[in-house]
């Protein structure tokens, strides 16, 4: 009987018995100064789900950009920085994973181009494959070289 009364009191007396929602929704213009877990609808063609500090992505989160590009990973003061992954649907249809600094991948990383080729190796300052790495295509693994994103044959 006590449980029934407690449930009835919660439902009909205006007492909030449910947990607060895990994420709060904001338009980009209203998110300034907000900290915590949010869903932000950007004024441009982007959306973000994750942690923010002072209205900027900070911590773990996912950003979906115009055209379907997706960034998942760590953010610092609005910049994609730390371990993460990026999916680019066009023109490459690729998935890359590694360490990002100021929105660009740096150091060793891996990229899968959905046409069936994989590259694992260093990336240069421009965020493009650059240097000697390993390429895998049709199950065959071999050394390969990239020069600022262009494969050297």
mmCIF file of C-alpha atoms in Angstrom:
data_model
loop_
_atom_site.group_PDB
_atom_site.id
_atom_site.type_symbol
_atom_site.label_atom_id
_atom_site.label_comp_id
_atom_site.label_asym_id
_atom_site.label_seq_id
_atom_site.Cartn_x
_atom_site.Cartn_y
_atom_site.Cartn_z
ATOM 1 C CA UNK A 1 0.000 0.000 0.000
ATOM 2 C CA UNK A 2 2.864 2.378 0.797
ATOM 3 C CA UNK A 3 4.380 1.854 -2.653
ATOM 4 C CA UNK A 4 1.022 2.610 -4.272
ATOM 5 C CA UNK A 5 0.720 5.837 -2.272
ATOM 6 C CA UNK A 6 4.272 6.867 -3.164
ATOM 7 C CA UNK A 7 3.660 6.268 -6.876
ATOM 8 C CA UNK A 8 0.321 8.094 -6.701
ATOM 9 C CA UNK A 9 1.952 11.030 -4.897
ATOM 10 C CA UNK A 10 4.707 11.252 -7.512
ATOM 11 C CA UNK A 11 2.298 11.143 -10.431
ATOM 12 C CA UNK A 12 -0.330 13.533 -9.178
ATOM 13 C CA UNK A 13 1.353 15.950 -6.803
ATOM 14 C CA UNK A 14 3.880 17.469 -9.185
ATOM 15 C CA UNK A 15 6.871 15.946 -7.405
ATOM 16 C CA UNK A 16 9.579 15.029 -9.888
ATOM 17 C CA UNK A 17 10.352 11.383 -9.251
ATOM 18 C CA UNK A 18 12.110 10.679 -12.537
ATOM 19 C CA UNK A 19 15.806 11.241 -13.033
ATOM 20 C CA UNK A 20 16.672 14.349 -15.005
ATOM 21 C CA UNK A 21 17.440 13.715 -18.682
ATOM 22 C CA UNK A 22 21.095 12.744 -19.249
ATOM 23 C CA UNK A 23 21.517 15.383 -21.985
ATOM 24 C CA UNK A 24 20.088 18.880 -22.330
ATOM 25 C CA UNK A 25 19.189 20.245 -25.776
ATOM 26 C CA UNK A 26 20.429 23.671 -26.906
ATOM 27 C CA UNK A 27 20.529 25.704 -30.064
ATOM 28 C CA UNK A 28 24.103 26.857 -30.680
ATOM 29 C CA UNK A 29 23.230 30.476 -29.859
ATOM 30 C CA UNK A 30 21.792 29.419 -26.475
ATOM 31 C CA UNK A 31 24.674 27.095 -25.473
ATOM 32 C CA UNK A 32 27.217 29.806 -24.669
ATOM 33 C CA UNK A 33 28.412 29.421 -21.084
ATOM 34 C CA UNK A 34 26.786 25.985 -20.661
ATOM 35 C CA UNK A 35 28.756 23.064 -19.185
ATOM 36 C CA UNK A 36 27.743 19.398 -18.919
ATOM 37 C CA UNK A 37 26.204 16.795 -21.228
ATOM 38 C CA UNK A 38 24.355 18.354 -24.151
ATOM 39 C CA UNK A 39 22.896 17.985 -27.607
ATOM 40 C CA UNK A 40 23.613 21.118 -29.664
ATOM 41 C CA UNK A 41 21.998 21.993 -32.964
ATOM 42 C CA UNK A 42 24.521 24.202 -34.719
ATOM 43 C CA UNK A 43 23.564 27.320 -36.635
ATOM 44 C CA UNK A 44 25.630 25.997 -39.527
ATOM 45 C CA UNK A 45 25.125 22.486 -40.805
ATOM 46 C CA UNK A 46 26.429 20.576 -37.779
ATOM 47 C CA UNK A 47 25.167 18.877 -34.621
ATOM 48 C CA UNK A 48 27.029 17.781 -31.480
ATOM 49 C CA UNK A 49 26.323 15.291 -28.696
ATOM 50 C CA UNK A 50 28.624 15.083 -25.703
ATOM 51 C CA UNK A 51 30.340 17.068 -23.008
ATOM 52 C CA UNK A 52 30.817 20.828 -23.232
ATOM 53 C CA UNK A 53 32.551 23.484 -21.170
ATOM 54 C CA UNK A 54 31.475 27.105 -21.580
ATOM 55 C CA UNK A 55 29.346 26.076 -24.563
ATOM 56 C CA UNK A 56 32.235 24.460 -26.483
ATOM 57 C CA UNK A 57 32.859 20.736 -27.023
ATOM 58 C CA UNK A 58 35.144 19.611 -24.193
ATOM 59 C CA UNK A 59 35.616 15.960 -23.247
ATOM 60 C CA UNK A 60 34.120 13.075 -25.219
ATOM 61 C CA UNK A 61 31.617 13.751 -27.949
ATOM 62 C CA UNK A 62 30.350 13.214 -31.480
ATOM 63 C CA UNK A 63 30.008 15.961 -34.076
ATOM 64 C CA UNK A 64 28.065 15.404 -37.295
ATOM 65 C CA UNK A 65 28.938 17.853 -40.053
ATOM 66 C CA UNK A 66 27.268 18.802 -43.314
ATOM 67 C CA UNK A 67 27.499 16.030 -45.866
ATOM 68 C CA UNK A 68 27.562 13.312 -43.198
ATOM 69 C CA UNK A 69 31.153 13.701 -41.978
ATOM 70 C CA UNK A 70 31.375 12.389 -38.421
ATOM 71 C CA UNK A 71 33.986 13.193 -35.743
ATOM 72 C CA UNK A 72 34.069 11.034 -32.614
ATOM 73 C CA UNK A 73 36.521 11.399 -29.770
ATOM 74 C CA UNK A 74 38.098 13.897 -27.420
ATOM 75 C CA UNK A 75 37.594 17.666 -27.587
ATOM 76 C CA UNK A 76 39.430 20.514 -25.842
ATOM 77 C CA UNK A 77 37.900 24.009 -25.844
ATOM 78 C CA UNK A 78 35.969 23.361 -29.053
ATOM 79 C CA UNK A 79 38.849 21.758 -30.960
ATOM 80 C CA UNK A 80 39.042 18.087 -31.929
ATOM 81 C CA UNK A 81 42.128 17.104 -29.909
ATOM 82 C CA UNK A 82 43.120 13.695 -28.572
ATOM 83 C CA UNK A 83 42.220 10.136 -29.527
ATOM 84 C CA UNK A 84 39.435 9.957 -32.059
ATOM 85 C CA UNK A 85 38.032 8.786 -35.347
ATOM 86 C CA UNK A 86 36.624 10.534 -38.411
ATOM 87 C CA UNK A 87 34.278 9.119 -41.034
ATOM 88 C CA UNK A 88 34.233 10.953 -44.375
ATOM 89 C CA UNK A 89 31.446 9.717 -46.695
ATOM 90 C CA UNK A 90 32.438 11.639 -49.836
ATOM 91 C CA UNK A 91 34.533 11.734 -51.888
ATOM 92 C CA UNK A 92 36.631 9.074 -50.131
ATOM 93 C CA UNK A 93 34.157 6.980 -48.118
ATOM 94 C CA UNK A 94 36.874 6.508 -45.507
ATOM 95 C CA UNK A 95 37.308 5.951 -41.787
ATOM 96 C CA UNK A 96 40.475 7.115 -40.032
ATOM 97 C CA UNK A 97 41.543 6.725 -36.421
ATOM 98 C CA UNK A 98 44.426 8.160 -34.463
ATOM 99 C CA UNK A 99 45.479 11.197 -32.466
ATOM 100 C CA UNK A 100 44.122 14.601 -33.468
ATOM 101 C CA UNK A 101 45.539 18.038 -32.748
ATOM 102 C CA UNK A 102 43.542 21.131 -33.724
ATOM 103 C CA UNK A 103 41.168 19.086 -35.907
ATOM 104 C CA UNK A 104 44.001 17.348 -37.850
ATOM 105 C CA UNK A 105 45.297 13.826 -37.419
ATOM 106 C CA UNK A 106 48.984 13.686 -36.447
ATOM 107 C CA UNK A 107 51.528 10.919 -35.893
ATOM 108 C CA UNK A 108 50.778 7.284 -36.651
ATOM 109 C CA UNK A 109 47.205 6.458 -37.592
ATOM 110 C CA UNK A 110 45.104 4.039 -39.582
ATOM 111 C CA UNK A 111 42.684 4.758 -42.415
ATOM 112 C CA UNK A 112 40.278 2.448 -44.185
ATOM 113 C CA UNK A 113 39.178 3.536 -47.639
ATOM 114 C CA UNK A 114 35.959 1.683 -48.277
ATOM 115 C CA UNK A 115 37.143 0.686 -51.752
ATOM 116 C CA UNK A 116 39.025 -2.006 -49.878
ATOM 117 C CA UNK A 117 42.397 -0.464 -49.071
ATOM 118 C CA UNK A 118 43.830 0.202 -45.623
ATOM 119 C CA UNK A 119 46.821 2.388 -44.725
ATOM 120 C CA UNK A 120 48.595 2.373 -41.395
ATOM 121 C CA UNK A 121 51.468 4.755 -40.850
ATOM 122 C CA UNK A 122 52.527 8.351 -40.287
ATOM 123 C CA UNK A 123 50.503 11.460 -41.036
ATOM 124 C CA UNK A 124 52.074 14.835 -41.777
ATOM 125 C CA UNK A 125 51.323 18.367 -40.569
ATOM 126 C CA UNK A 126 48.481 18.768 -43.062
ATOM 127 C CA UNK A 127 46.580 15.812 -41.615
ATOM 128 C CA UNK A 128 47.295 13.609 -44.645
ATOM 129 C CA UNK A 129 49.178 10.298 -44.942
ATOM 130 C CA UNK A 130 52.861 11.155 -45.362
ATOM 131 C CA UNK A 131 55.769 8.740 -45.191
ATOM 132 C CA UNK A 132 56.365 4.989 -45.212
ATOM 133 C CA UNK A 133 53.613 2.800 -43.878
ATOM 134 C CA UNK A 134 51.791 -0.455 -44.502
ATOM 135 C CA UNK A 135 49.014 -0.847 -47.074
ATOM 136 C CA UNK A 136 46.598 -3.763 -47.132
ATOM 137 C CA UNK A 137 44.436 -4.522 -50.155
ATOM 138 C CA UNK A 138 42.564 -7.763 -50.857
ATOM 139 C CA UNK A 139 44.283 -9.298 -47.827
ATOM 140 C CA UNK A 140 47.777 -8.565 -49.158
ATOM 141 C CA UNK A 141 49.986 -6.525 -46.839
ATOM 142 C CA UNK A 142 52.912 -4.553 -48.264
ATOM 143 C CA UNK A 143 54.987 -1.480 -47.534
ATOM 144 C CA UNK A 144 53.829 1.720 -49.207
ATOM 145 C CA UNK A 145 54.711 5.406 -49.274
ATOM 146 C CA UNK A 146 52.539 8.517 -49.266
ATOM 147 C CA UNK A 147 53.594 12.068 -50.095
ATOM 148 C CA UNK A 148 51.184 14.612 -48.538
ATOM 149 C CA UNK A 149 48.186 12.353 -49.177
ATOM 150 C CA UNK A 150 49.212 11.074 -52.624
ATOM 151 C CA UNK A 151 50.249 7.446 -52.870
ATOM 152 C CA UNK A 152 53.698 7.038 -54.441
ATOM 153 C CA UNK A 153 53.717 4.009 -56.727
#
